[in-house]
XYZ file of C-alpha atoms in Angstrom:
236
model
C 125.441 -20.724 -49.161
C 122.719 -22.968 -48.208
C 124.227 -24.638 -44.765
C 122.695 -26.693 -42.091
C 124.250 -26.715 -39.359
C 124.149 -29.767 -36.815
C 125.371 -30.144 -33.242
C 127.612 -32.459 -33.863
C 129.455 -34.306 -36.521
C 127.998 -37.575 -35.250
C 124.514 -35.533 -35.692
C 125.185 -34.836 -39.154
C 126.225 -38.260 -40.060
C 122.872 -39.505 -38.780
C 121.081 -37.073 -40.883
C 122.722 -38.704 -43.848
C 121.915 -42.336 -42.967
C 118.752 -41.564 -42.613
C 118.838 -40.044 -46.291
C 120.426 -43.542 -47.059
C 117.613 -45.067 -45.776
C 114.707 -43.207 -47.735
C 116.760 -43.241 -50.733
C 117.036 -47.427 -50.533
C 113.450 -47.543 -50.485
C 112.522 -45.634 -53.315
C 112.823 -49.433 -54.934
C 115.557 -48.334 -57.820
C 118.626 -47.916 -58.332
C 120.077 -45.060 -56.331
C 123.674 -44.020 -57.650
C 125.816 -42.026 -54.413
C 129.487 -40.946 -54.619
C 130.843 -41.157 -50.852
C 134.098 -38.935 -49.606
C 136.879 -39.480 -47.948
C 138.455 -37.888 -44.875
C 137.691 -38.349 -41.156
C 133.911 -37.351 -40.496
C 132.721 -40.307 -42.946
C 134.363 -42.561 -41.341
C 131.883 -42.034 -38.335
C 129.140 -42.124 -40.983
C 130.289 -45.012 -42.130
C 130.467 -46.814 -38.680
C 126.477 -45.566 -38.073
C 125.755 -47.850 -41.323
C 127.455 -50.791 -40.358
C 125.476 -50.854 -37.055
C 121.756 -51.295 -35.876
C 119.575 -50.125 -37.181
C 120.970 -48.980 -40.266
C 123.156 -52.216 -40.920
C 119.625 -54.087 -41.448
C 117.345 -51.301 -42.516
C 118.508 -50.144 -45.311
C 118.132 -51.771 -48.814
C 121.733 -51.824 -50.004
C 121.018 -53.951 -53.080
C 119.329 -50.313 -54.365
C 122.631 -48.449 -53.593
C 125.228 -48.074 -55.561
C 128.823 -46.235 -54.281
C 130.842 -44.769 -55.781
C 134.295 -42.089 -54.857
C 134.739 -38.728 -55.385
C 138.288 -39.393 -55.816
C 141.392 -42.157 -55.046
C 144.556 -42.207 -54.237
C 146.621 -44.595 -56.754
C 147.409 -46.626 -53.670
C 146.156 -50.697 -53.671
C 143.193 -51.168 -51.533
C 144.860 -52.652 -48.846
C 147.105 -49.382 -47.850
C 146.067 -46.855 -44.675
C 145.036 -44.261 -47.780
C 142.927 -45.893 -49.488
C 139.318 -44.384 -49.680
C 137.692 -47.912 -50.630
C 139.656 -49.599 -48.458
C 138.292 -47.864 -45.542
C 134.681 -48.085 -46.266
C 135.312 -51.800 -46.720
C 136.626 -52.136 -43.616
C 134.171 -49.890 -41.859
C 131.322 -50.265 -43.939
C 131.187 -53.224 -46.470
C 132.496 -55.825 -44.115
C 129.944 -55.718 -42.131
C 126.862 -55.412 -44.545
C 124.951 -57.219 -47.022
C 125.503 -55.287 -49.973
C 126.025 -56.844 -53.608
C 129.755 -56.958 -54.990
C 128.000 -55.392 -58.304
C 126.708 -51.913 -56.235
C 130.337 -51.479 -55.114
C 132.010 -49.595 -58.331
C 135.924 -48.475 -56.483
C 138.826 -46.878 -58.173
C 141.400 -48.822 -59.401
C 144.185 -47.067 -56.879
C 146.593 -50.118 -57.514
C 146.698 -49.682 -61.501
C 148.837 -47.079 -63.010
C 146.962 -43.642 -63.133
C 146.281 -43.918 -66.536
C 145.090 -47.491 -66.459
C 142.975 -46.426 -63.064
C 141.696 -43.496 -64.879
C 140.818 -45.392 -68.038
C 138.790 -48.270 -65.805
C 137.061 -45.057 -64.066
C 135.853 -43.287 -67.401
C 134.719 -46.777 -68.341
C 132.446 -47.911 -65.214
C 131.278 -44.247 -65.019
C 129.303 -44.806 -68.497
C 127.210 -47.993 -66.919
C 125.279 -45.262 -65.084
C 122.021 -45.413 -67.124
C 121.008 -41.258 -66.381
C 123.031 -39.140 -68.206
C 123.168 -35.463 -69.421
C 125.088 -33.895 -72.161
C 126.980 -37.303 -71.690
C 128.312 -37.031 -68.650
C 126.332 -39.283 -65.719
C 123.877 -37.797 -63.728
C 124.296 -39.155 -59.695
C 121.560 -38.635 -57.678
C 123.955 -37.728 -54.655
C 127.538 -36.560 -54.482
C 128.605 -36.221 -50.666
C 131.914 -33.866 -51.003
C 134.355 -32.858 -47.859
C 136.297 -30.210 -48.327
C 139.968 -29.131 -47.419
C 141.403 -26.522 -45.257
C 142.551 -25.135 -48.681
C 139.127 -25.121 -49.913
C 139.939 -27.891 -51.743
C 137.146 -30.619 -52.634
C 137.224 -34.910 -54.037
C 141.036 -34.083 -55.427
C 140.345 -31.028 -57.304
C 142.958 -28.004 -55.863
C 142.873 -24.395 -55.831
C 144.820 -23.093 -58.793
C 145.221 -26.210 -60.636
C 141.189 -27.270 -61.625
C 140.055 -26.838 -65.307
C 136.312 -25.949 -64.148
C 135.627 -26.267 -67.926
C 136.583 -30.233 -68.482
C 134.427 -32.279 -70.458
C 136.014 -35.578 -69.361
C 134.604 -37.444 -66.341
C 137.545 -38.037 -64.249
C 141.645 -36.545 -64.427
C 144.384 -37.593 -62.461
C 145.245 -35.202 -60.199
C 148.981 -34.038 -57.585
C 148.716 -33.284 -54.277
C 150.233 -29.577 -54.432
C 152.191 -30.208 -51.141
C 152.674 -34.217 -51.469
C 153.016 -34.594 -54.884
C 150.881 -37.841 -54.321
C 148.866 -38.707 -57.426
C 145.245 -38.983 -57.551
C 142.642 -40.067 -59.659
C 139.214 -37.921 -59.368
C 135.934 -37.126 -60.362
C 135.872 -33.600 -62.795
C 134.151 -30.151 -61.693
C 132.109 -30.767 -65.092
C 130.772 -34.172 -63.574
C 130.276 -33.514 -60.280
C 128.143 -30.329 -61.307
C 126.095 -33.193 -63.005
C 124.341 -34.146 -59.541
C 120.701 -34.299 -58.728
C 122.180 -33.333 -54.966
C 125.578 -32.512 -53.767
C 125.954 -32.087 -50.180
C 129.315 -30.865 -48.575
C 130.223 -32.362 -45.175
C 132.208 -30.141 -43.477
C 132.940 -29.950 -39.853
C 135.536 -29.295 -37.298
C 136.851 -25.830 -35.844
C 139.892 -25.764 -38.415
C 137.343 -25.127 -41.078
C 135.768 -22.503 -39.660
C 137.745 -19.459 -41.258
C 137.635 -20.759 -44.661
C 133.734 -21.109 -44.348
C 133.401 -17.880 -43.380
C 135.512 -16.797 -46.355
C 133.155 -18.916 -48.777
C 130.466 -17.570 -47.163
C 130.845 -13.685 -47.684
C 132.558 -13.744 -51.063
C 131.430 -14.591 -54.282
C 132.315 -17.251 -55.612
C 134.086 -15.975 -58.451
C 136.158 -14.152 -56.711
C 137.701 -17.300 -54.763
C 139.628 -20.064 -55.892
C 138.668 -22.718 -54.133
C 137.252 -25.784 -55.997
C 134.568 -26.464 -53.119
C 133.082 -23.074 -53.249
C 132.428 -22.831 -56.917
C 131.656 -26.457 -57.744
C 127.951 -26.463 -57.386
C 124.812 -28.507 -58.765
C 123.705 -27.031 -61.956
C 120.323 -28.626 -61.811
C 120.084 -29.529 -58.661
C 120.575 -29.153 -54.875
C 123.760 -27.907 -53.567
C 123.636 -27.729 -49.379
C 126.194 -27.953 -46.770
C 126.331 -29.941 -43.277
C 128.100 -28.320 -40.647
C 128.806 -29.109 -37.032
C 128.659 -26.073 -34.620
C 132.617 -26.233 -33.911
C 132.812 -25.078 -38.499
C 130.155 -23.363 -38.148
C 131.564 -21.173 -35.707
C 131.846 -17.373 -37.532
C 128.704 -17.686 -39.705
């Protein structure tokens, strides 16, 4: 387990708009897949202010979601919706860089539109899309984007699946083990006290042995690191 661990969450998210920042100005087109949950929302409020808001050259970013909920972009759950409000409101970025899930289609039309927009990205390897990052969170159930314990085919070919909440039932439209495996980088942002145990548990087992998504979905070709706050952290 490659882990870095920060002081705080608000640390961590720092380190990662700084990333933004050097990856804007590599002067191409930098494909990212953002998360949802509660520590990027404080990532996304360091973007939308000084000196990130102005420093960073959005029109090389592109975003895109690990996963939806087939909500409209208006409601509380939306993951779109809330960078949008936090983020994309208050930023000069292009319409065109901003490629959401279609949470207010039915799951199959949602998942359709996905598959579809996920083919525009030019880098691709044994056809499935190649993103040069993939920022993942990861459940208390070790579960990461909306892929569960128990219930991920590892071995997908397809880009995205719809996906139920095992508790909620509530439907889901995500990106597929196979894809995000894809990734130049994928970096798990993980922090708080109540994911301490599980860590640990990722951290001295193998992670064959486990069946949680976010410990055995890793970059095949790539990087695959974790961001930690001390409070996760904790009993490493």
């Amino acid at each position: 387990m490659n882990y870095q661990v920060f002081a705080t969450a608000q640390a961590a998210v720092n380190h990662i708009a700084e990333e933004f920042k050097r990856y804007s100005q590599l002067g191409r087109a930098i494909h990212i897949s953002l998360s949802g949950g509660s520590t990027p929302k404080l990532l996304f409020q360091a973007l939308a202010k000084s000196p990130y808001n102005t420093e960073i050259q959005w029109q090389n970013l592109h975003f895109w979601w690990g996963d939806e909920r087939c909500v409209p972009p208006t409601d509380a759950e939306s993951n779109y919706g809330e960078v949008q409000r936090l983020l994309f409101d208050h930023i000069a970025m292009p319409n065109e860089n901003i490629h959401r899930i279609y949470g207010e289609l039915s799951p199959e039309q949602g998942l359709a539109r996905f598959e579809q927009d996920l083919q525009t990205i030019p880098s691709k390897q044994d056809n499935l899309p190649v993103f040069d990052w993939i920022i993942l969170g990861m459940g208390t159930d070790g579960h990461t984007a909306s892929l569960f314990p128990h219930q991920t085919n590892f071995a997908d070919p397809n880009v995205a699946v719809i996906a139920k909440h095992p508790e909620t039932g509530q439907v889901r439209i995500s990106k597929t083990a196979s894809l995000l495996e894809k990734a130049k980088r994928i970096t798990y942002l993980v922090t708080g006290a109540s994911k301490a145990e599980i860590l640990k548990e990722i951290h001295e087992n193998s992670a064959e042995t486990l069946p949680y998504p976010a410990a055995k979905i890793k970059a095949k070709n790539g990087i695959t690191e974790w961001y930690l706050d001390k409070e996760a952290a904790a009993l490493l």
